Amino acid sequence: RVDVVTLGETMALVAATTTGSFAVGAPARISFGGAETNVAIGLSRLGHSATWIGRLGADPLGHLVKDALRGEGVDVSHVRTDSEVPTGLMLREHRTADRVRVSYYRRGLAGSRLTPDDVDTDLVAAARTLHVSGITPALSESARAAVHTAVDAARAAGVPVSFDFNYRAALWSVTEAGAAFRDLVAAADIVFAGDEEAAMVVPAGSVEEVAKELAALGPAQVVLKRGAAGAYAVVDGESFTEPALAVSLIDPVGAGDAFVAGYLSATLDGLDPAQRLRRGNVCGAFAVSVAGDWEGLPRRSELATMDATENVAR
Ligand code: ATP
């Protein structure tokens, strides 16, 4: 029985390693990233089994993503190779010391061509958790249908559904996304959102009010990710707050996915809500203090290193 099944889009990444515009001969780092694979890698590093469902192109970047996921221990046996279109790509420029610009080449490409047929509903029904994000339904009609197929299969089998808003303004409007997210919140057991994202579905208000309003739509656990302010949750009607860890910010991308991996890991371990938030914060702290979307995610044996008072462990 797999701990977590997740589905979505993952793209290759070319990230400049020096500051300034892209230029001929400039050094760059090749990697990949996608919200759901970031979560799957995080869970795998923490010792859980994770299956990712998605499409990659029959090209070198598709192989790169699949091989790397396999190397991270993520089950890729349900990944489909789409030979008609390439793997999606992100270009990340460090335009200035403080401004990062990401360009996406994803429209109509492999990741967006996910369909309900790609979702093995028996696999979902046998999982301990299904995790989906609000990016996938924005990619295409078929990807949106795939999310609903997975969510329906999980619900029918009593498998808890985890949903992270992950609103991407470049993909759809607040109105369109808000309506889609409302349905997913109502279908989910665990909901993750940022304060502003939450206000796409419920009236804006204090953190407490927004979380309570979201919980009123159905989910037993509502978790608000609050960046350097840590995280807040309402679990079965009870509130919990945990501060973020004090770390040096190197790269904020992927913090949210790291947090989700930590929170779900602690949930799978049967830990209480405060401990779930704490593990989420620890994973978020690892993510923001290392370059890369997922590269900094901790292994289980490393979780305690964030508690250390010395900078060097020997
Ligand atoms: P992203 O979309 O960039 O991946 P997000 O907006 O979903 O992130 P954030 O709230 O920014 O999520 O961050 C998730 C978690 O990561 C926070 O709840 C916190 O635990 C941790 N985190 C984020 N920023 C910092 C920071 N500057 N210092 C320490 N921890 C942080």
Tab-separated table of C-alpha atoms and ligand atoms in Angstrom:
chain	number	residue	atom	x	y	z
A	1	ARG	CA	0.000	0.000	0.000
A	2	VAL	CA	1.668	3.203	-1.180
A	3	ASP	CA	1.740	6.080	1.311
A	4	VAL	CA	1.073	8.918	-1.121
A	5	VAL	CA	-0.065	9.052	-4.738
A	6	THR	CA	0.241	12.399	-6.469
A	7	LEU	CA	-0.209	13.637	-10.038
A	8	GLY	CA	0.693	16.714	-12.027
A	9	GLU	CA	3.191	18.402	-14.273
A	10	THR	CA	6.960	18.470	-13.914
A	11	MET	CA	9.244	20.492	-16.149
A	12	ALA	CA	12.932	20.565	-16.825
A	13	LEU	CA	14.775	23.618	-15.517
A	14	VAL	CA	17.702	25.627	-16.803
A	15	ALA	CA	18.724	28.051	-14.068
A	16	ALA	CA	21.422	30.663	-14.579
A	17	THR	CA	24.071	30.435	-11.912
A	18	THR	CA	25.314	33.999	-12.318
A	19	THR	CA	23.454	37.284	-12.012
A	20	GLY	CA	22.243	39.163	-15.114
A	21	SER	CA	20.369	38.461	-18.351
A	22	PHE	CA	20.762	35.158	-20.143
A	23	ALA	CA	23.766	35.411	-22.412
A	24	VAL	CA	25.702	33.154	-24.720
A	25	GLY	CA	28.088	31.046	-22.712
A	26	ALA	CA	26.638	32.001	-19.329
A	27	PRO	CA	26.855	29.192	-16.790
A	28	ALA	CA	23.654	27.407	-15.834
A	29	ARG	CA	22.445	24.517	-13.753
A	30	ILE	CA	20.166	21.864	-15.268
A	31	SER	CA	17.481	20.420	-13.033
A	32	PHE	CA	13.712	20.017	-12.979
A	33	GLY	CA	10.782	20.881	-10.782
A	34	GLY	CA	7.082	20.536	-10.287
A	35	ALA	CA	4.979	21.063	-7.190
A	36	GLU	CA	3.835	17.476	-6.893
A	37	THR	CA	7.196	15.866	-7.639
A	38	ASN	CA	8.775	18.221	-5.092
A	39	VAL	CA	6.324	16.845	-2.525
A	40	ALA	CA	6.947	13.251	-3.667
A	41	ILE	CA	10.722	13.669	-3.335
A	42	GLY	CA	10.298	15.223	0.104
A	43	LEU	CA	8.171	12.308	1.257
A	44	SER	CA	10.551	9.741	-0.212
A	45	ARG	CA	13.539	11.325	1.537
A	46	LEU	CA	11.581	11.110	4.791
A	47	GLY	CA	11.122	7.379	4.275
A	48	HIS	CA	7.614	7.214	2.808
A	49	SER	CA	6.592	5.562	-0.428
A	50	ALA	CA	5.356	7.973	-3.094
A	51	THR	CA	4.047	7.442	-6.619
A	52	TRP	CA	3.929	10.274	-9.134
A	53	ILE	CA	1.557	10.128	-12.106
A	54	GLY	CA	2.392	12.446	-14.995
A	55	ARG	CA	3.511	12.752	-18.601
A	56	LEU	CA	6.980	13.438	-19.948
A	57	GLY	CA	8.195	13.772	-23.514
A	58	ALA	CA	10.304	11.138	-25.291
A	59	ASP	CA	13.354	13.382	-25.149
A	60	PRO	CA	16.520	13.899	-23.098
A	61	LEU	CA	14.756	16.174	-20.601
A	62	GLY	CA	12.004	13.611	-20.081
A	63	HIS	CA	14.640	10.988	-19.355
A	64	LEU	CA	16.427	13.361	-17.008
A	65	VAL	CA	13.278	13.941	-14.951
A	66	LYS	CA	12.297	10.284	-14.834
A	67	ASP	CA	15.780	9.074	-13.952
A	68	ALA	CA	16.177	11.676	-11.224
A	69	LEU	CA	12.801	10.844	-9.680
A	70	ARG	CA	13.673	7.156	-9.768
A	71	GLY	CA	16.985	7.980	-8.137
A	72	GLU	CA	15.103	9.791	-5.384
A	73	GLY	CA	13.067	6.670	-4.759
A	74	VAL	CA	9.809	8.004	-6.233
A	75	ASP	CA	7.767	5.339	-8.025
A	76	VAL	CA	7.653	6.333	-11.710
A	77	SER	CA	5.994	3.188	-13.011
A	78	HIS	CA	2.812	5.166	-13.766
A	79	VAL	CA	4.576	7.939	-15.682
A	80	ARG	CA	3.510	8.035	-19.328
A	81	THR	CA	5.873	8.942	-22.130
A	82	ASP	CA	4.154	11.161	-24.691
A	83	SER	CA	6.046	10.837	-27.955
A	84	GLU	CA	4.077	13.579	-29.722
A	85	VAL	CA	5.263	16.628	-27.794
A	86	PRO	CA	8.346	17.582	-25.753
A	87	THR	CA	8.830	17.814	-22.019
A	88	GLY	CA	8.050	21.284	-20.627
A	89	LEU	CA	10.863	23.614	-19.645
A	90	MET	CA	11.456	26.497	-17.222
A	91	LEU	CA	14.219	29.056	-17.659
A	92	ARG	CA	15.288	30.896	-14.535
A	93	GLU	CA	17.312	34.079	-14.819
A	94	HIS	CA	18.790	35.758	-11.800
A	95	ARG	CA	18.071	39.069	-13.461
A	96	THR	CA	19.503	41.110	-10.568
A	97	ALA	CA	20.698	40.095	-7.124
A	98	ASP	CA	17.132	40.446	-5.840
A	99	ARG	CA	14.974	39.658	-8.869
A	100	VAL	CA	14.454	36.230	-10.344
A	101	ARG	CA	12.558	35.849	-13.628
A	102	VAL	CA	11.150	32.483	-14.637
A	103	SER	CA	9.932	31.802	-18.199
A	104	TYR	CA	7.751	28.757	-18.849
A	105	TYR	CA	7.566	26.638	-21.991
A	106	ARG	CA	4.695	24.364	-21.084
A	107	ARG	CA	1.559	25.138	-23.102
A	108	GLY	CA	0.402	22.029	-24.967
A	109	LEU	CA	3.522	20.138	-23.914
A	110	ALA	CA	3.730	16.706	-22.302
A	111	GLY	CA	2.841	17.609	-18.718
A	112	SER	CA	-0.340	19.408	-19.752
A	113	ARG	CA	-1.601	16.404	-21.719
A	114	LEU	CA	-2.390	14.351	-18.629
A	115	THR	CA	-5.780	12.639	-19.037
A	116	PRO	CA	-8.129	10.651	-16.788
A	117	ASP	CA	-6.836	7.530	-18.572
A	118	ASP	CA	-3.424	8.123	-17.044
A	119	VAL	CA	-4.851	7.767	-13.542
A	120	ASP	CA	-4.874	4.206	-12.203
A	121	THR	CA	-7.893	4.467	-9.913
A	122	ASP	CA	-7.063	1.153	-8.182
A	123	LEU	CA	-3.693	2.587	-7.234
A	124	VAL	CA	-5.340	5.730	-5.837
A	125	ALA	CA	-7.970	3.702	-3.978
A	126	ALA	CA	-5.242	1.651	-2.288
A	127	ALA	CA	-3.103	4.636	-1.221
A	128	ARG	CA	-2.926	6.090	2.291
A	129	THR	CA	-3.225	9.643	0.888
A	130	LEU	CA	-3.834	11.343	-2.464
A	131	HIS	CA	-2.132	14.707	-2.948
A	132	VAL	CA	-3.145	17.167	-5.675
A	133	SER	CA	-2.356	20.791	-6.385
A	134	GLY	CA	-4.240	23.676	-7.941
A	135	ILE	CA	-1.727	23.867	-10.787
A	136	THR	CA	-2.877	20.716	-12.573
A	137	PRO	CA	-6.517	21.772	-13.190
A	138	ALA	CA	-5.213	24.967	-14.797
A	139	LEU	CA	-3.123	23.146	-17.414
A	140	SER	CA	-5.822	21.778	-19.718
A	141	GLU	CA	-9.331	20.354	-19.692
A	142	SER	CA	-7.974	16.811	-19.691
A	143	ALA	CA	-5.565	17.531	-16.825
A	144	ARG	CA	-8.420	19.015	-14.854
A	145	ALA	CA	-10.511	15.912	-15.531
A	146	ALA	CA	-7.572	13.744	-14.412
A	147	VAL	CA	-7.486	15.529	-11.061
A	148	HIS	CA	-11.193	14.939	-10.582
A	149	THR	CA	-10.864	11.278	-11.554
A	150	ALA	CA	-8.164	10.837	-8.903
A	151	VAL	CA	-10.069	12.789	-6.234
A	152	ASP	CA	-13.300	10.873	-6.898
A	153	ALA	CA	-11.472	7.543	-6.722
A	154	ALA	CA	-9.868	8.516	-3.427
A	155	ARG	CA	-13.110	9.716	-1.890
A	156	ALA	CA	-15.014	6.633	-2.990
A	157	ALA	CA	-12.396	4.483	-1.267
A	158	GLY	CA	-12.135	6.620	1.874
A	159	VAL	CA	-8.582	7.706	1.043
A	160	PRO	CA	-7.785	11.152	2.512
A	161	VAL	CA	-7.315	13.853	-0.130
A	162	SER	CA	-4.670	16.534	0.369
A	163	PHE	CA	-4.996	19.699	-1.702
A	164	ASP	CA	-2.524	22.570	-1.997
A	165	PHE	CA	-3.936	25.702	-3.686
A	166	ASN	CA	-0.710	26.612	-5.511
A	167	TYR	CA	-2.398	29.424	-7.424
A	168	ARG	CA	-0.456	30.386	-10.560
A	169	ALA	CA	-1.600	33.752	-11.902
A	170	ALA	CA	-0.037	33.126	-15.320
A	171	LEU	CA	-2.295	30.130	-15.914
A	172	TRP	CA	-5.762	31.391	-14.997
A	173	SER	CA	-7.721	34.199	-13.395
A	174	VAL	CA	-8.539	34.477	-9.703
A	175	THR	CA	-12.236	34.037	-10.524
A	176	GLU	CA	-11.746	30.896	-12.604
A	177	ALA	CA	-9.286	29.359	-10.162
A	178	GLY	CA	-11.386	30.353	-7.152
A	179	ALA	CA	-14.368	28.389	-8.421
A	180	ALA	CA	-12.235	25.322	-9.145
A	181	PHE	CA	-10.472	25.555	-5.777
A	182	ARG	CA	-13.760	25.781	-3.915
A	183	ASP	CA	-14.774	22.375	-5.269
A	184	LEU	CA	-11.408	20.881	-4.401
A	185	VAL	CA	-11.481	22.315	-0.862
A	186	ALA	CA	-14.913	20.772	-0.351
A	187	ALA	CA	-13.594	17.396	-1.562
A	188	ALA	CA	-10.387	17.482	0.486
A	189	ASP	CA	-9.526	16.337	3.995
A	190	ILE	CA	-6.307	18.374	4.256
A	191	VAL	CA	-6.065	21.800	2.621
A	192	PHE	CA	-2.911	23.909	2.287
A	193	ALA	CA	-3.033	27.569	1.249
A	194	GLY	CA	-1.330	30.895	1.702
A	195	ASP	CA	-3.338	33.695	3.325
A	196	GLU	CA	-3.977	35.433	-0.005
A	197	GLU	CA	-4.826	32.200	-1.781
A	198	ALA	CA	-7.380	31.352	0.893
A	199	ALA	CA	-9.103	34.668	0.209
A	200	MET	CA	-9.815	33.432	-3.334
A	201	VAL	CA	-12.390	31.071	-1.886
A	202	VAL	CA	-13.576	32.633	1.368
A	203	PRO	CA	-13.959	36.271	2.474
A	204	ALA	CA	-10.663	37.951	3.386
A	205	GLY	CA	-10.123	38.300	7.131
A	206	SER	CA	-7.717	37.428	9.912
A	207	VAL	CA	-5.754	34.172	9.637
A	208	GLU	CA	-8.080	32.604	12.191
A	209	GLU	CA	-11.212	33.689	10.334
A	210	VAL	CA	-9.969	32.584	6.937
A	211	ALA	CA	-8.920	29.163	8.225
A	212	LYS	CA	-12.231	28.671	9.973
A	213	GLU	CA	-14.165	29.637	6.838
A	214	LEU	CA	-12.181	27.164	4.765
A	215	ALA	CA	-12.747	24.436	7.356
A	216	ALA	CA	-16.485	25.162	7.178
A	217	LEU	CA	-16.392	24.008	3.546
A	218	GLY	CA	-15.500	20.491	4.691
A	219	PRO	CA	-11.815	19.695	5.261
A	220	ALA	CA	-10.908	18.437	8.739
A	221	GLN	CA	-7.465	20.049	8.447
A	222	VAL	CA	-6.813	23.518	7.067
A	223	VAL	CA	-3.196	24.627	7.049
A	224	LEU	CA	-2.105	28.165	6.204
A	225	LYS	CA	1.523	28.490	5.096
A	226	ARG	CA	2.802	31.860	6.204
A	227	GLY	CA	6.360	32.136	4.929
A	228	ALA	CA	8.761	33.518	7.534
A	229	ALA	CA	5.831	33.705	9.972
A	230	GLY	CA	5.529	29.900	10.031
A	231	ALA	CA	2.205	28.135	9.815
A	232	TYR	CA	-1.276	28.107	11.297
A	233	ALA	CA	-3.771	25.260	11.289
A	234	VAL	CA	-7.290	24.417	12.249
A	235	VAL	CA	-7.561	20.680	12.861
A	236	ASP	CA	-10.929	19.248	13.884
A	237	GLY	CA	-11.997	22.707	15.017
A	238	GLU	CA	-8.914	23.329	17.167
A	239	SER	CA	-6.290	25.998	16.292
A	240	PHE	CA	-2.522	25.552	16.246
A	241	THR	CA	0.309	28.003	15.484
A	242	GLU	CA	3.979	27.215	14.975
A	243	PRO	CA	6.708	29.761	14.179
A	244	ALA	CA	9.109	29.337	11.254
A	245	LEU	CA	12.734	28.499	11.970
A	246	ALA	CA	15.348	31.254	11.793
A	247	VAL	CA	17.456	30.446	8.717
A	248	SER	CA	19.268	32.347	5.949
A	249	LEU	CA	17.075	32.802	2.897
A	250	ILE	CA	18.843	31.521	-0.222
A	251	ASP	CA	15.983	30.463	-2.510
A	252	PRO	CA	12.295	30.699	-1.492
A	253	VAL	CA	10.996	28.563	-4.373
A	254	GLY	CA	9.743	25.172	-3.246
A	255	ALA	CA	9.228	26.121	0.397
A	256	GLY	CA	5.526	25.461	0.172
A	257	ASP	CA	6.009	22.006	-1.338
A	258	ALA	CA	8.643	21.176	1.276
A	259	PHE	CA	6.225	22.229	3.992
A	260	VAL	CA	3.517	19.980	2.545
A	261	ALA	CA	5.907	17.020	2.422
A	262	GLY	CA	6.826	17.557	6.073
A	263	TYR	CA	3.244	17.989	7.203
A	264	LEU	CA	2.028	14.897	5.318
A	265	SER	CA	5.006	12.886	6.592
A	266	ALA	CA	4.162	13.714	10.208
A	267	THR	CA	0.498	12.935	9.529
A	268	LEU	CA	1.433	9.522	8.102
A	269	ASP	CA	3.570	8.961	11.203
A	270	GLY	CA	0.513	9.620	13.374
A	271	LEU	CA	1.975	12.735	15.005
A	272	ASP	CA	-0.240	15.417	16.565
A	273	PRO	CA	-1.128	18.667	14.733
A	274	ALA	CA	1.567	20.787	16.416
A	275	GLN	CA	4.211	18.231	15.430
A	276	ARG	CA	2.857	18.150	11.867
A	277	LEU	CA	3.251	21.916	11.617
A	278	ARG	CA	6.705	21.702	13.158
A	279	ARG	CA	7.919	19.121	10.641
A	280	GLY	CA	6.407	21.229	7.853
A	281	ASN	CA	8.303	24.264	9.091
A	282	VAL	CA	11.559	22.310	9.387
A	283	CYS	CA	11.240	21.076	5.799
A	284	GLY	CA	10.338	24.591	4.636
A	285	ALA	CA	13.436	25.903	6.409
A	286	PHE	CA	15.635	23.361	4.623
A	287	ALA	CA	14.103	24.319	1.280
A	288	VAL	CA	14.588	28.079	1.597
A	289	SER	CA	18.158	27.845	2.803
A	290	VAL	CA	19.444	25.778	-0.159
A	291	ALA	CA	19.373	26.690	-3.887
A	292	GLY	CA	16.917	24.652	-5.948
A	293	ASP	CA	13.221	23.810	-5.716
A	294	TRP	CA	13.680	20.445	-3.985
A	295	GLU	CA	17.423	19.788	-3.754
A	296	GLY	CA	17.602	20.983	-0.139
A	297	LEU	CA	14.849	18.707	1.170
A	298	PRO	CA	15.938	16.800	4.274
A	299	ARG	CA	16.285	13.092	4.834
A	300	ARG	CA	14.647	11.772	7.968
A	301	SER	CA	17.969	11.516	9.797
A	302	GLU	CA	18.603	15.205	9.074
A	303	LEU	CA	15.379	16.604	10.541
A	304	ALA	CA	16.961	17.132	13.943
A	305	THR	CA	19.893	19.115	12.535
A	306	MET	CA	17.678	22.226	12.460
A	307	ASP	CA	17.479	22.009	16.280
A	308	ALA	CA	21.263	22.125	16.612
A	309	THR	CA	22.742	25.171	18.313
A	310	GLU	CA	26.139	24.735	16.609
A	311	ASN	CA	26.543	25.533	12.904
A	312	VAL	CA	28.974	22.698	12.324
A	313	ALA	CA	28.054	19.114	13.132
A	314	ARG	CA	31.002	16.681	13.406
B	1	ATP	P1	6.258	28.561	-2.658
B	1	ATP	O1	5.002	28.743	-3.468
B	1	ATP	O2	7.291	29.624	-2.879
B	1	ATP	O3	6.828	27.212	-2.695
B	1	ATP	P2	4.433	29.011	-0.436
B	1	ATP	O4	4.008	30.423	-0.642
B	1	ATP	O5	3.501	27.911	-0.746
B	1	ATP	O6	5.840	28.769	-1.127
B	1	ATP	P3	5.535	29.786	2.101
B	1	ATP	O7	4.499	30.148	3.097
B	1	ATP	O8	6.321	30.844	1.467
B	1	ATP	O9	4.862	28.795	1.069
B	1	ATP	O10	6.572	28.814	2.809
B	1	ATP	C1	6.198	27.535	3.271
B	1	ATP	C2	6.861	27.260	4.585
B	1	ATP	O11	8.281	27.321	4.432
B	1	ATP	C3	6.526	28.260	5.672
B	1	ATP	O12	5.311	27.919	6.307
B	1	ATP	C4	7.740	28.117	6.561
B	1	ATP	O13	7.648	26.955	7.344
B	1	ATP	C5	8.870	27.910	5.562
B	1	ATP	N1	9.478	29.193	5.198
B	1	ATP	C6	9.178	29.991	4.147
B	1	ATP	N2	9.937	31.112	4.144
B	1	ATP	C7	10.746	31.016	5.220
B	1	ATP	C8	11.768	31.843	5.777
B	1	ATP	N3	12.124	33.014	5.213
B	1	ATP	N4	12.394	31.419	6.900
B	1	ATP	C9	12.072	30.242	7.477
B	1	ATP	N5	11.119	29.414	7.000
B	1	ATP	C10	10.457	29.788	5.893
